[in-house]
GROMACS .gro file of C-alpha atoms in nm:
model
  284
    1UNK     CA    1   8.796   8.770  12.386
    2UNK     CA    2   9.028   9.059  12.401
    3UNK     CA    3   9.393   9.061  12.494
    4UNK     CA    4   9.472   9.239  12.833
    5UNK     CA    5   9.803   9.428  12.884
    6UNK     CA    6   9.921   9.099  13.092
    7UNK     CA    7   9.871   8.887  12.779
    8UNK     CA    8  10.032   9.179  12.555
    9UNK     CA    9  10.338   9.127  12.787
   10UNK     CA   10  10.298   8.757  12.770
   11UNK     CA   11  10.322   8.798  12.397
   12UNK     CA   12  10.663   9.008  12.404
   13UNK     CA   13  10.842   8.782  12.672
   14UNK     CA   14  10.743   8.520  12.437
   15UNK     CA   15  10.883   8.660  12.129
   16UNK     CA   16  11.215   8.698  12.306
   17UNK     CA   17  11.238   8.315  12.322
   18UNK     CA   18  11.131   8.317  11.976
   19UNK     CA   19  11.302   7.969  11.827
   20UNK     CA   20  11.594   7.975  11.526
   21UNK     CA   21  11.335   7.699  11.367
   22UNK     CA   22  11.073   7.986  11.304
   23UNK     CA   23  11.191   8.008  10.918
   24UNK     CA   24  11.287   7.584  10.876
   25UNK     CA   25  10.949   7.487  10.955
   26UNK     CA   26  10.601   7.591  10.820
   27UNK     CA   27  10.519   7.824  11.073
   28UNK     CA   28  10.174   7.946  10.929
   29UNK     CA   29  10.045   7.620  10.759
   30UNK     CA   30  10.036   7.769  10.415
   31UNK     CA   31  10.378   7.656  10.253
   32UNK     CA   32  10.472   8.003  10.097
   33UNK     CA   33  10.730   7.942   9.905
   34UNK     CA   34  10.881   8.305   9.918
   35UNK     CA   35  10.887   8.389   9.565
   36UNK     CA   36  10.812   8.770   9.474
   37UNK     CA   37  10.863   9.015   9.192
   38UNK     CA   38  11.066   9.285   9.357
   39UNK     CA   39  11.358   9.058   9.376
   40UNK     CA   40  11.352   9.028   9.816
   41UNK     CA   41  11.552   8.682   9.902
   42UNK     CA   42  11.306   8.404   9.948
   43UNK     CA   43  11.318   8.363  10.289
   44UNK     CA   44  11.313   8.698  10.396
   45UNK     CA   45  10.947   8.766  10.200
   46UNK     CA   46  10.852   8.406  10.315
   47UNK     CA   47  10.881   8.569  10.643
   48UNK     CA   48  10.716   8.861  10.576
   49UNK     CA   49  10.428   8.575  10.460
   50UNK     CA   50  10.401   8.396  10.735
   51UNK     CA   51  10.445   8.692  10.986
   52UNK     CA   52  10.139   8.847  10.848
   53UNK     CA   53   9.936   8.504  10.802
   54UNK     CA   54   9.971   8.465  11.199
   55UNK     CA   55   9.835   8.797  11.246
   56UNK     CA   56   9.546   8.739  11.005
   57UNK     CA   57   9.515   8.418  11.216
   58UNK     CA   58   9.533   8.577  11.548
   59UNK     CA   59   9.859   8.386  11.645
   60UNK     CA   60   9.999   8.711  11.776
   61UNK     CA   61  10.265   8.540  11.979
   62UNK     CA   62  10.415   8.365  11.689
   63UNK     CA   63  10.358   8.640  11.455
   64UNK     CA   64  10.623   8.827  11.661
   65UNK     CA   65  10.865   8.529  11.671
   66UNK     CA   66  10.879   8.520  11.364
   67UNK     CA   67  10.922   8.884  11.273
   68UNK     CA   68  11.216   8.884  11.578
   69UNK     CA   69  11.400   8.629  11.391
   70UNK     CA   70  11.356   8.811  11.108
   71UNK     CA   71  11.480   9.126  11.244
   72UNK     CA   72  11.805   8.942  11.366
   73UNK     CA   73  11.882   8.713  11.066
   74UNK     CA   74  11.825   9.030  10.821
   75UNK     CA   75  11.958   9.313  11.005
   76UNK     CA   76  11.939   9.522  10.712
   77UNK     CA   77  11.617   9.497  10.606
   78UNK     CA   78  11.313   9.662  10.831
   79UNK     CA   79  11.116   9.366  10.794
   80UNK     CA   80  11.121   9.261  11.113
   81UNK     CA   81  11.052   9.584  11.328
   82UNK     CA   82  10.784   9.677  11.063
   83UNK     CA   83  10.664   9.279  11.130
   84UNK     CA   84  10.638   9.355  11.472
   85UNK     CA   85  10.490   9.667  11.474
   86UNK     CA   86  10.155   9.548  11.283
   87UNK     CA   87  10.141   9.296  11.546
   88UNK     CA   88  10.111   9.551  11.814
   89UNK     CA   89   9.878   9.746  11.632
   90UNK     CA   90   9.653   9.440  11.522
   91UNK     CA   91   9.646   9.399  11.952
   92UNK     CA   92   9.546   9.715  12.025
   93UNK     CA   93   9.334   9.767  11.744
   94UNK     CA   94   9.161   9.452  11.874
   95UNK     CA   95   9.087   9.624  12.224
   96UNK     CA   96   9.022   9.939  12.122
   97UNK     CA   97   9.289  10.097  12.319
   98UNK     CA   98   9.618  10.235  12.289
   99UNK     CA   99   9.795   9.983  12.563
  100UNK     CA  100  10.055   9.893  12.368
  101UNK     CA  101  10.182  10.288  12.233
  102UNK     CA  102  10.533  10.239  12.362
  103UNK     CA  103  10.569   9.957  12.236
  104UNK     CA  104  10.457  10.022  11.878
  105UNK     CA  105  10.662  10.362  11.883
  106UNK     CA  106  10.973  10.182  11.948
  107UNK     CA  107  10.946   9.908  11.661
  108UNK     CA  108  10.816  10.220  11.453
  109UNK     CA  109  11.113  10.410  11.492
  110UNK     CA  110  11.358  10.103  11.448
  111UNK     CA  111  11.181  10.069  11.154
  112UNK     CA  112  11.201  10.381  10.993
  113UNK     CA  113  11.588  10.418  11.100
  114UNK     CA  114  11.634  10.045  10.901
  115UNK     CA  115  11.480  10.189  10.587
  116UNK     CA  116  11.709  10.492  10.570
  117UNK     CA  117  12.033  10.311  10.642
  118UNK     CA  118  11.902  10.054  10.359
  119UNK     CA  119  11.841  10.315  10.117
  120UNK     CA  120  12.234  10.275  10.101
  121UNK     CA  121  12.173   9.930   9.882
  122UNK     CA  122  11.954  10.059   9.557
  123UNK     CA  123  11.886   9.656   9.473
  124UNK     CA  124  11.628   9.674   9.776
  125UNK     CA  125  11.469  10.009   9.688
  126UNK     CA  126  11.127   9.889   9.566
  127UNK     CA  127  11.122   9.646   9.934
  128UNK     CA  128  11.234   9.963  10.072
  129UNK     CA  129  11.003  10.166   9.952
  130UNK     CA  130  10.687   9.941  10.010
  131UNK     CA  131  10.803   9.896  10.383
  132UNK     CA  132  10.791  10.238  10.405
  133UNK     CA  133  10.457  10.296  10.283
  134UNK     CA  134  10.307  10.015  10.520
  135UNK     CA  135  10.485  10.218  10.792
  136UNK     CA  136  10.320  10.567  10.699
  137UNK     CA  137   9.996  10.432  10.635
  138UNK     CA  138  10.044  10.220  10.920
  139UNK     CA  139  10.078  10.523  11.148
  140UNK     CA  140   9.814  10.763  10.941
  141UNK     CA  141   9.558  10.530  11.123
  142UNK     CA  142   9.683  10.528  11.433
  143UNK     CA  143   9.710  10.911  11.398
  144UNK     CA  144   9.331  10.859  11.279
  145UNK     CA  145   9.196  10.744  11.579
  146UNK     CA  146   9.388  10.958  11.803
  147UNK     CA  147   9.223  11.234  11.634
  148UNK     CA  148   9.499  11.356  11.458
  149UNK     CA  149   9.311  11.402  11.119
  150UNK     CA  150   9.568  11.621  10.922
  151UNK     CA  151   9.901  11.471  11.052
  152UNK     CA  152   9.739  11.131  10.945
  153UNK     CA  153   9.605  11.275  10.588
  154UNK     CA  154   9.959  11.373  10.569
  155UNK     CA  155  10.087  11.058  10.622
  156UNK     CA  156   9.898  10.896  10.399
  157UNK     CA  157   9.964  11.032  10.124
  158UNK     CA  158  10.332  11.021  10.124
  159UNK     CA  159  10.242  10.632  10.186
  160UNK     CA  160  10.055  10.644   9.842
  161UNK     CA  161  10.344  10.851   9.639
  162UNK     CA  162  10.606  10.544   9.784
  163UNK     CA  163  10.273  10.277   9.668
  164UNK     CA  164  10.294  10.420   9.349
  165UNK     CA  165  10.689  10.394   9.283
  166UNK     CA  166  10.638  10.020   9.392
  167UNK     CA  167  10.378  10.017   9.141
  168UNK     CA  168  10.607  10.151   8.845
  169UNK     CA  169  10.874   9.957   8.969
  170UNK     CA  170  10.695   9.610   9.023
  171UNK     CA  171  10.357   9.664   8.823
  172UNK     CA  172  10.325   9.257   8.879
  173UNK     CA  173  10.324   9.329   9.254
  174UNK     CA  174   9.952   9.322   9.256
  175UNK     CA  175   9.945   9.398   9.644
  176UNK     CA  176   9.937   9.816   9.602
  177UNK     CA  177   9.657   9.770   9.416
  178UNK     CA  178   9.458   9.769   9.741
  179UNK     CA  179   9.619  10.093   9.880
  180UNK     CA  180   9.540  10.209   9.499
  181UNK     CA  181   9.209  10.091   9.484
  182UNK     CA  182   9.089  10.228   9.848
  183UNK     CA  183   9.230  10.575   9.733
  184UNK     CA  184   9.005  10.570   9.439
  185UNK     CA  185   8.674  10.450   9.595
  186UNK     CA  186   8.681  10.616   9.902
  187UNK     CA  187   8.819  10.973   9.745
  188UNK     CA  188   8.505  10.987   9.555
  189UNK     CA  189   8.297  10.894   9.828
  190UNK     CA  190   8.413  11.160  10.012
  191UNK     CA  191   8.431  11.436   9.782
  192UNK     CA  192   8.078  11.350   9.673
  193UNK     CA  193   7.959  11.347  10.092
  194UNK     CA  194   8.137  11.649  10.230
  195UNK     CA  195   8.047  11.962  10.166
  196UNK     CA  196   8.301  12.224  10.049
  197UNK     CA  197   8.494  11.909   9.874
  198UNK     CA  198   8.533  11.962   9.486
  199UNK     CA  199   8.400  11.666   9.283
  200UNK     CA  200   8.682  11.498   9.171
  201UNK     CA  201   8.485  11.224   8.965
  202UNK     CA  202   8.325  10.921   9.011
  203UNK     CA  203   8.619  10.623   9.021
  204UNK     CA  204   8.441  10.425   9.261
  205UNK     CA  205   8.422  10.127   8.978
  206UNK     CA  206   8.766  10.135   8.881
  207UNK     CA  207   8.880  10.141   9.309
  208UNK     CA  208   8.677   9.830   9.365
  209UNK     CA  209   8.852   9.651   9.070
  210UNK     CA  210   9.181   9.748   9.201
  211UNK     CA  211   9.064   9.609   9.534
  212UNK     CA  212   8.922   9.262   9.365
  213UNK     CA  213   9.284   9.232   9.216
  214UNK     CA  214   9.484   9.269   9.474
  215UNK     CA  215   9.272   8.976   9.670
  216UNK     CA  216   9.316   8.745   9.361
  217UNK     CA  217   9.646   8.752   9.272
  218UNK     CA  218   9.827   8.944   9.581
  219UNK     CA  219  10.081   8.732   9.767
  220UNK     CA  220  10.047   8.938  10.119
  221UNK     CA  221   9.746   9.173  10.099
  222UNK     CA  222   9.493   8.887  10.004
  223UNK     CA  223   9.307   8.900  10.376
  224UNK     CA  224   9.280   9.290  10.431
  225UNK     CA  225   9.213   9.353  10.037
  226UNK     CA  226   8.836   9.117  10.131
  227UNK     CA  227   8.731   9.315  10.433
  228UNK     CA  228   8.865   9.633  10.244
  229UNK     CA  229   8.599   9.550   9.970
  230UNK     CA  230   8.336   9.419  10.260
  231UNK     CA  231   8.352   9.747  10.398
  232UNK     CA  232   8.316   9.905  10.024
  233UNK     CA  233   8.048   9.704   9.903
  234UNK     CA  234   7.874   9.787  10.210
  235UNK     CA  235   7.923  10.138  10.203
  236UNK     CA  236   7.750  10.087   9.820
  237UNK     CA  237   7.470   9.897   9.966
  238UNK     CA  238   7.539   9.601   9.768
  239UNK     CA  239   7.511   9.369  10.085
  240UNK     CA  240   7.500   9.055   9.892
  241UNK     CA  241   7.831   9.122   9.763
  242UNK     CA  242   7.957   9.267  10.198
  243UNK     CA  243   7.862   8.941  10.284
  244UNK     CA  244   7.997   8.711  10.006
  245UNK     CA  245   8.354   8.904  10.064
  246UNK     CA  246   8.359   8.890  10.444
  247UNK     CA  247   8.197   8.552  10.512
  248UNK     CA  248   8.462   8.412  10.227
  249UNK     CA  249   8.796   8.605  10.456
  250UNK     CA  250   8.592   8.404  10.778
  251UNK     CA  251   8.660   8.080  10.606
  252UNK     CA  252   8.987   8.160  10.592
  253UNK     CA  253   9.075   8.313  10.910
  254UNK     CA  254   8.777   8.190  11.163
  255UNK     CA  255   8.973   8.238  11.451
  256UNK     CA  256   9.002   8.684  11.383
  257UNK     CA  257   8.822   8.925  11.583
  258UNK     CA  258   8.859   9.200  11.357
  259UNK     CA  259   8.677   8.946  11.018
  260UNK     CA  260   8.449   8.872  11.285
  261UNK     CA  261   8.345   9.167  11.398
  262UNK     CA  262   8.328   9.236  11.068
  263UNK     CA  263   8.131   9.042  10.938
  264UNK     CA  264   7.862   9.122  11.232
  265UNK     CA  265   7.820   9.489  11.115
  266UNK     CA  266   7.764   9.359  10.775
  267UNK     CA  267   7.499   9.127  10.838
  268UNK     CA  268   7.345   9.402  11.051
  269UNK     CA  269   7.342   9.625  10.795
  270UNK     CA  270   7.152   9.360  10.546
  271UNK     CA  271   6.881   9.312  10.849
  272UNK     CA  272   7.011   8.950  10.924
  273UNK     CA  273   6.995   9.030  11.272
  274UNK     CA  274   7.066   8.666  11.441
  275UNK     CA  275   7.384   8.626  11.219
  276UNK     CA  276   7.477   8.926  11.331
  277UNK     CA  277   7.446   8.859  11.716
  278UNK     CA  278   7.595   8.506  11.658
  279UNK     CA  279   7.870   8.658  11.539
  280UNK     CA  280   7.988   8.947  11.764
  281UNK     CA  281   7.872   8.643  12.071
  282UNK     CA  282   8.221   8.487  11.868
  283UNK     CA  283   8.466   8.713  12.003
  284UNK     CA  284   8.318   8.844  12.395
   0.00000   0.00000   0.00000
């Protein structure tokens, strides 16, 4: 069932009550303990943890308590804003609308202003620069489906020069691997599809084991890094493998339109028509 603007408002008046217990208790269910390798204070990535977890679990309203507490008990970190905005974006995204634009824009811009003041504190540049990144690539889709094709292209790849500074910085920090891997898979798919596109190799192998590493070992990019490789596999015809990746993401999250939804274009693609009806009946 999609979210109407009334429940998007719901959701923000909500998040304005948000509790100072949102960090002392488990908020998601999943313990994260906080620990990271580009040296952020436990309980600031913890929140970043189990901010995203909520939104993987379609818990939008506690998603953005937690990433409002955030943004007040680390004012100098973007965290929360940058928490806050993927919320709004995982809403609209979900309704196929652009609702909640204001919004979005607003947390977007707090966002980015948090980053440059914290640029100030060179400890926090890797955090810095990986918050960016989420940010601009963050935005390059949104620019994407407005139909903004080169301002998003643009975007997007100054979000993939900051991913790979993390990645010098960090190299244990196995969650860029996904925005690494995607660039390498889908680059050669489209060079090879479009015509007028040079051929700039075949790296689709070494994208989707970028992709399968950042789902094993990543500590926040686990969820997207699946349906990143569903859609992959899929593209590559290899349903068996589509399937395996989304249904194993649905296990995890059953409660997510977008898995869901997912997972219904995937088993309509492999001909399993009455999985695929059961499962886009999940989320009307």
């Amino acid at each position: 069932m999609s979210i109407t603007r009334r429940t998007a408002l719901g959701l923000f008046g909500g998040a304005l009550l948000a509790p100072s217990w949102a960090f002392g208790d488990d908020v998601s269910g999943k313990s994260f303990s906080g620990e990271n390798p580009l040296g952020v204070p436990r309980p600031e990535f913890r929140a970043a943890q189990d901010g995203l977890d909520l939104i993987y679990q379609r818990r939008y309203k506690e998603s953005l308590q937690v990433f409002e507490v955030a943004g007040v008990d680390f004012p100098d970190s973007a965290i929360g804003p940058v928490g806050r905005a993927l919320v709004w974006q995982a809403v609209m995204y979900e309704d196929y609308d652009f609702d909640q634009e204001r919004a979005y824009r607003g947390e977007y811009a707090d966002g980015m202003d948090r980053i440059k003041r914290g640029r100030r504190d060179t400890s926090r540049k890797t955090w810095n620069d990986f918050l960016e990144a989420v940010l601009l690539g963050l935005d390059a889709m949104y620019d994407f489906r407005h139909g903004d094709v080169l301002r998003a292209f643009n975007k997007a790849w100054d979000a993939m020069e900051l991913i790979k500074t993390v990645q010098r910085a960090a190299p244990t920090f196995y969650d860029v691997k996904l925005a690494l891997g995607m660039y390498d898979y889908w680059r050669t798919v489209f060079s090879q599809s479009i015509d007028g596109l040079p051929n700039l190799g075949d790296f689709r192998a070494v994208g989707l084991a970028q992709m399968q590493e950042a789902r094993e070992k990543g500590i926040l990019a686990q969820a997207p890094a699946a349906l990143v490789l569903a859609y992959s596999y899929l593209e590559k015809k290899d349903y068996k493998a589509a399937i395996t990746e989304a249904e194993g993401v649905r296990d995890l999250y059953p409660g997510s339109v977008l898995i869901e939804t997912t997972l219904g274009r995937v088993y309509r693609k492999a001909d399993r028509f009455d999985d695929s009806l059961r499962s886009f009946e999940r989320v009307l």
